XYZ file of C-alpha atoms in Angstrom:
218
model
C -3.797 40.879 19.273
C -2.449 40.002 15.842
C -2.736 36.344 14.790
C 0.507 34.372 14.678
C 0.890 33.388 11.045
C 3.466 30.770 11.989
C 1.193 28.931 14.420
C -0.382 25.623 13.456
C -3.851 27.137 13.795
C -3.330 29.931 11.275
C -2.850 29.680 7.518
C -2.760 32.028 4.575
C -4.486 29.368 2.479
C -8.121 28.315 2.688
C -7.240 24.660 2.199
C -4.080 22.993 3.499
C -4.499 20.240 0.897
C -3.062 22.584 -1.731
C 0.380 21.588 -0.438
C -0.246 17.873 -1.048
C 1.905 16.521 -3.894
C -1.163 14.727 -5.273
C -3.415 17.777 -5.062
C -5.510 18.389 -8.173
C -7.314 21.750 -8.131
C -10.991 21.770 -9.037
C -10.421 24.846 -11.192
C -7.454 24.605 -13.544
C -6.695 27.742 -15.516
C -4.136 28.959 -18.074
C -3.459 25.568 -19.657
C -6.377 25.243 -22.074
C -4.206 24.885 -25.195
C -2.068 22.146 -23.662
C -5.099 20.292 -22.306
C -6.827 20.435 -25.684
C -3.710 19.043 -27.378
C -3.743 16.097 -24.975
C -7.462 15.519 -25.517
C -6.950 15.551 -29.293
C -4.217 12.902 -28.965
C -6.322 10.678 -26.704
C -9.670 10.991 -28.486
C -9.043 8.289 -31.172
C -8.718 5.704 -28.396
C -12.276 6.328 -27.230
C -13.517 5.168 -30.641
C -11.228 2.143 -30.728
C -8.361 3.801 -32.593
C -4.744 4.288 -31.562
C -3.965 6.939 -28.987
C -1.293 9.331 -30.233
C 1.833 9.455 -28.082
C 2.671 12.791 -26.473
C 5.536 14.373 -24.552
C 4.760 17.171 -22.089
C 7.802 19.386 -21.525
C 8.370 22.266 -19.161
C 10.026 23.140 -15.850
C 8.530 21.927 -12.552
C 5.330 23.602 -11.419
C 3.932 24.433 -14.850
C 0.795 22.265 -14.779
C 1.951 19.178 -16.671
C 0.914 16.598 -14.095
C -2.270 18.436 -13.179
C -3.499 18.610 -16.776
C -2.921 14.875 -17.207
C -4.636 14.012 -13.925
C -7.659 16.151 -14.830
C -7.992 14.304 -18.133
C -7.535 10.950 -16.402
C -10.387 11.835 -14.023
C -12.651 12.546 -16.988
C -11.660 9.308 -18.723
C -12.517 7.231 -15.652
C -15.927 8.906 -15.501
C -16.827 8.649 -19.183
C -15.326 5.537 -20.789
C -14.150 2.007 -20.100
C -12.331 1.724 -23.414
C -9.234 3.470 -22.048
C -7.609 2.646 -18.732
C -5.407 5.524 -17.520
C -2.321 4.631 -15.475
C -0.136 7.208 -13.752
C 3.455 6.210 -12.930
C 5.558 8.518 -10.760
C 9.072 7.857 -12.040
C 10.620 9.648 -9.083
C 9.411 6.637 -7.097
C 9.347 3.965 -9.801
C 12.686 4.697 -11.443
C 13.532 1.264 -12.839
C 12.219 -0.945 -15.619
C 10.907 -3.514 -13.142
C 9.273 -0.905 -10.890
C 7.454 0.731 -13.814
C 6.045 -2.531 -15.141
C 5.071 -3.612 -11.635
C 3.148 -0.345 -11.241
C 1.439 -0.890 -14.593
C 0.562 -4.465 -13.625
C -0.939 -3.563 -10.241
C -2.837 -0.590 -11.705
C -4.320 -2.739 -14.457
C -5.221 -5.825 -12.462
C -5.985 -4.217 -9.072
C -3.917 -7.018 -7.557
C -0.801 -6.978 -5.440
C 2.725 -7.089 -6.879
C 3.668 -10.160 -8.948
C 5.196 -13.157 -7.145
C 8.809 -12.846 -6.061
C 11.173 -14.008 -8.776
C 8.955 -12.885 -11.661
C 11.199 -11.643 -14.461
C 10.567 -8.455 -16.429
C 9.708 -10.534 -19.505
C 7.194 -12.591 -17.529
C 5.737 -9.420 -16.061
C 5.292 -7.872 -19.511
C 3.616 -11.070 -20.742
C 1.227 -10.979 -17.762
C 0.354 -7.365 -18.560
C -0.200 -8.111 -22.253
C -2.417 -11.115 -21.589
C -4.541 -9.128 -19.151
C -4.987 -6.286 -21.649
C -5.819 -8.803 -24.380
C -8.393 -10.531 -22.188
C -10.067 -7.317 -21.006
C -9.961 -5.682 -24.469
C -8.886 -2.303 -23.153
C -6.321 0.254 -24.267
C -4.037 1.353 -21.418
C -2.900 4.969 -21.407
C 0.325 5.169 -19.418
C 1.668 8.470 -18.127
C 5.355 8.272 -17.229
C 5.530 11.307 -14.969
C 8.984 12.816 -14.392
C 10.365 10.358 -16.935
C 13.660 12.241 -16.740
C 14.405 10.047 -13.712
C 14.262 6.997 -15.983
C 16.695 8.739 -18.314
C 19.075 9.484 -15.420
C 19.079 5.770 -14.511
C 19.400 4.557 -18.131
C 16.011 2.862 -17.867
C 13.984 4.972 -20.301
C 14.566 2.902 -23.445
C 14.092 -0.332 -21.510
C 10.602 0.844 -20.565
C 9.574 2.415 -23.871
C 10.668 -0.365 -26.202
C 8.359 -3.137 -24.859
C 5.402 -0.747 -24.639
C 5.885 0.417 -28.223
C 6.474 -3.077 -29.627
C 4.023 -5.151 -27.588
C 1.540 -5.272 -30.478
C 4.068 -7.236 -32.542
C 3.836 -10.182 -30.140
C 0.229 -9.591 -29.119
C -1.650 -8.274 -32.192
C -4.386 -5.805 -31.374
C -2.742 -4.520 -28.200
C -1.752 -0.868 -28.125
C -0.494 1.296 -25.292
C -0.945 5.059 -25.375
C 1.948 7.003 -23.865
C 2.160 10.382 -22.183
C 5.726 11.256 -21.223
C 6.255 14.119 -18.776
C 9.751 15.614 -18.631
C 10.550 18.348 -16.114
C 14.251 18.776 -16.856
C 14.713 21.404 -19.611
C 18.319 20.277 -20.082
C 17.413 16.844 -21.409
C 17.863 16.253 -25.132
C 15.073 13.753 -25.632
C 16.005 12.713 -29.155
C 19.564 11.894 -28.135
C 18.242 9.954 -25.143
C 16.433 7.500 -27.420
C 18.037 4.385 -28.850
C 17.668 3.845 -32.595
C 15.269 0.938 -32.025
C 12.975 3.271 -30.057
C 13.338 6.257 -32.396
C 11.940 4.199 -35.264
C 8.542 3.796 -33.568
C 8.281 6.692 -31.121
C 7.058 9.838 -32.875
C 5.272 11.864 -30.202
C 3.668 15.266 -30.341
C 5.626 17.663 -28.112
C 3.431 19.828 -25.867
C 5.256 22.733 -24.246
C 4.359 24.092 -20.798
C 5.997 27.505 -20.308
C 6.401 29.015 -16.826
C 3.342 30.833 -15.517
C 3.408 34.616 -15.794
C 3.214 36.795 -12.680
C -0.446 37.508 -13.457
C -1.235 33.814 -13.836
C 0.542 32.947 -10.572
C -1.478 35.635 -8.785
C -4.681 34.161 -10.207
C -3.744 30.633 -9.110
C -2.872 31.760 -5.574
C -6.095 33.743 -5.361
C -8.071 30.593 -6.176
C -6.308 28.638 -3.436
């Protein structure tokens, strides 16, 4: 009797976790150049320098998030100088939501008290970073959702300018954009353009051979 491939007991994949949105494969192939570009941008922060800002561009399913998460795993294992923070902008699509996520990720506390303004929240974040003497590395994943909601500049500007109010504080930024139709430069206000000069890292679609290799691994 042939197995029913549609039954709950049968699967074409060895591990059902591969369908989890947060799944990070142990083996990550075909994105060595992009990963090395990210590592090069982050490396100065390990020695106390400024992390270089980057923008990862490419359609959905091209390894952008996975490459960042793999690097974040390595950072957590090897250094305390950089604190990686991943923000899913599909979920946190407003200025307040993003800074709340940054605050809770940094402090390991619950959300700020009700009625806390964005300015107060940013001050709380800055004072914590100043006290702990760390350099946060914030990944704004699917940042195109912030652009859709006209929140992108509201988030970037305080992160880029925080060192002017709190000398010595620097945030590294990784921006992931999955909408090829977005004109990033035209999405930036002049006040942001003057300080945001990222390296653009392109993630092209996987080839048929690469897709076959990925599926074979899973």
